Amino acid sequence: MHRILRLLAAGLCLSWGLAPIPLHAALVSKGFRKHSVQETGFLNRWIEVGKANYRYQVYLPEEWRRDDHKLWPVILFLHGRGERGAEGMWQTQIGLPQAIRDHPERWPFIVVMPQCAIDRYWTDHDMLAMAMSTLDQETEEFHGDPNRTYLSGLSLGGYGAWELARQYPKRWAAMAIAAGGIFWSYAPERWQQASTLPAEYAQAIGHTPMWLFHGAEDNVVAPRQDELLYSALKTAGGRVRLWVYQGLKHDCWTRAYGEAELPRWLLQHRRETQEPGPFAERVSIPLHPPSLKLTPAQLDGFAGEYVDKRGLVVVTLFRQGDLLYQKNHYGEIAELAAESPSVLFYPNGSSLTRIAVERDAQGRPVALVLRDDRHEERWERIRSPLRSHSQPE
């Protein structure tokens, strides 16, 4: 009996020894190294305030580390009316979160993104309290720097940001607000205080730097709101910038958060070293640059087919009268204008897109380089059409 048991034990040991090696063990044996778990990017979070639970998001830069105890700058971002809800994620679709996705290298911040309830407004006391609670929770857990804590919001979130600026003026190193104000669309009676209310906010905010953005044709939040607030802050000796985008309506935030200078400007300010002197700047920014008038011969010089690196025709340029046009490979036609003899833009398209013209030693265009805020493409010219004055068939 004992002999049989010993034989069974030996057989089991042998079978275990011949068992397939687990995949993870095989990978390790081949030199693969297991990556340590790292919490970065957009993270789902929740918080309990009073008797209610709220879902929200926090963004951690890829370089963030839990174990190095480095202090990171923090932005509290308040979204607009259309992103209210309870799922905790809609607020990551536009504005600052979108800018972070486009250019994460520009935004070395912890970004706290609470979500306003669907039937509430950011100016409600409990919503503001919830927003501040999320900021406190994430600042503590993820090593936020109290001296580099910033406030930002757009549209409805701009309303809320102004309230937090007024209630906690010493909390912020700087603030950036797009398409916001203090005369709430759902409380039109506040306009009756237009002669006094801006000064009250300016007095409360003091010297904390503010950068305001507004579309000149905004028909949702009137640009007059920011004009009044700018004047009040300037009169009170505050530090304020107002950029008004010509040709833009309510959505000025895509352009505003896409300004490469904005994150750098925020980081220039620390709560402990505020500059006391007054500063006021108002800038009107055109949607497109003035166009340069080119001769028919210059326009004909651009005419031709341009191909990508695979040899596929991407665009064809042609002249009609005194205008230059582009036809893409889908058959869509768009007008082109000249910012300079070697830089083209779309007068009816994106304000950020530019087409640089490469020339040969004789000054003839040989390639086009399209650049926008996110990428670059180069198209080589292969031939000129026989009739540049007419649209290609």
Coordinates of N, CA and C in Angstrom, one line a residue, residues 1-12:
M1 N 0.8 -1.2 0.0 CA 0.0 0.0 0.0 C 0.9 1.3 0.0
H2 N 1.9 1.3 0.9 CA 2.7 2.5 0.9 C 3.5 2.6 -0.4
R3 N 3.8 1.5 -1.0 CA 4.6 1.5 -2.3 C 3.7 2.2 -3.3
I4 N 2.4 1.8 -3.3 CA 1.5 2.4 -4.3 C 1.3 3.9 -4.1
L5 N 1.2 4.4 -2.9 CA 1.1 5.8 -2.6 C 2.4 6.5 -3.0
R6 N 3.6 5.9 -2.8 CA 4.8 6.6 -3.3 C 4.8 6.7 -4.8
L7 N 4.3 5.7 -5.5 CA 4.3 5.8 -7.0 C 3.4 6.8 -7.5
L8 N 2.2 7.0 -6.8 CA 1.3 8.0 -7.2 C 1.9 9.4 -7.0
A9 N 2.5 9.6 -5.8 CA 3.1 10.9 -5.5 C 4.2 11.2 -6.6
A10 N 5.0 10.2 -6.9 CA 6.0 10.5 -7.9 C 5.4 10.9 -9.3
G11 N 4.3 10.2 -9.6 CA 3.6 10.5 -10.9 C 3.1 11.9 -10.9
L12 N 2.5 12.3 -9.8 CA 2.0 13.7 -9.7 C 3.1 14.7 -9.8

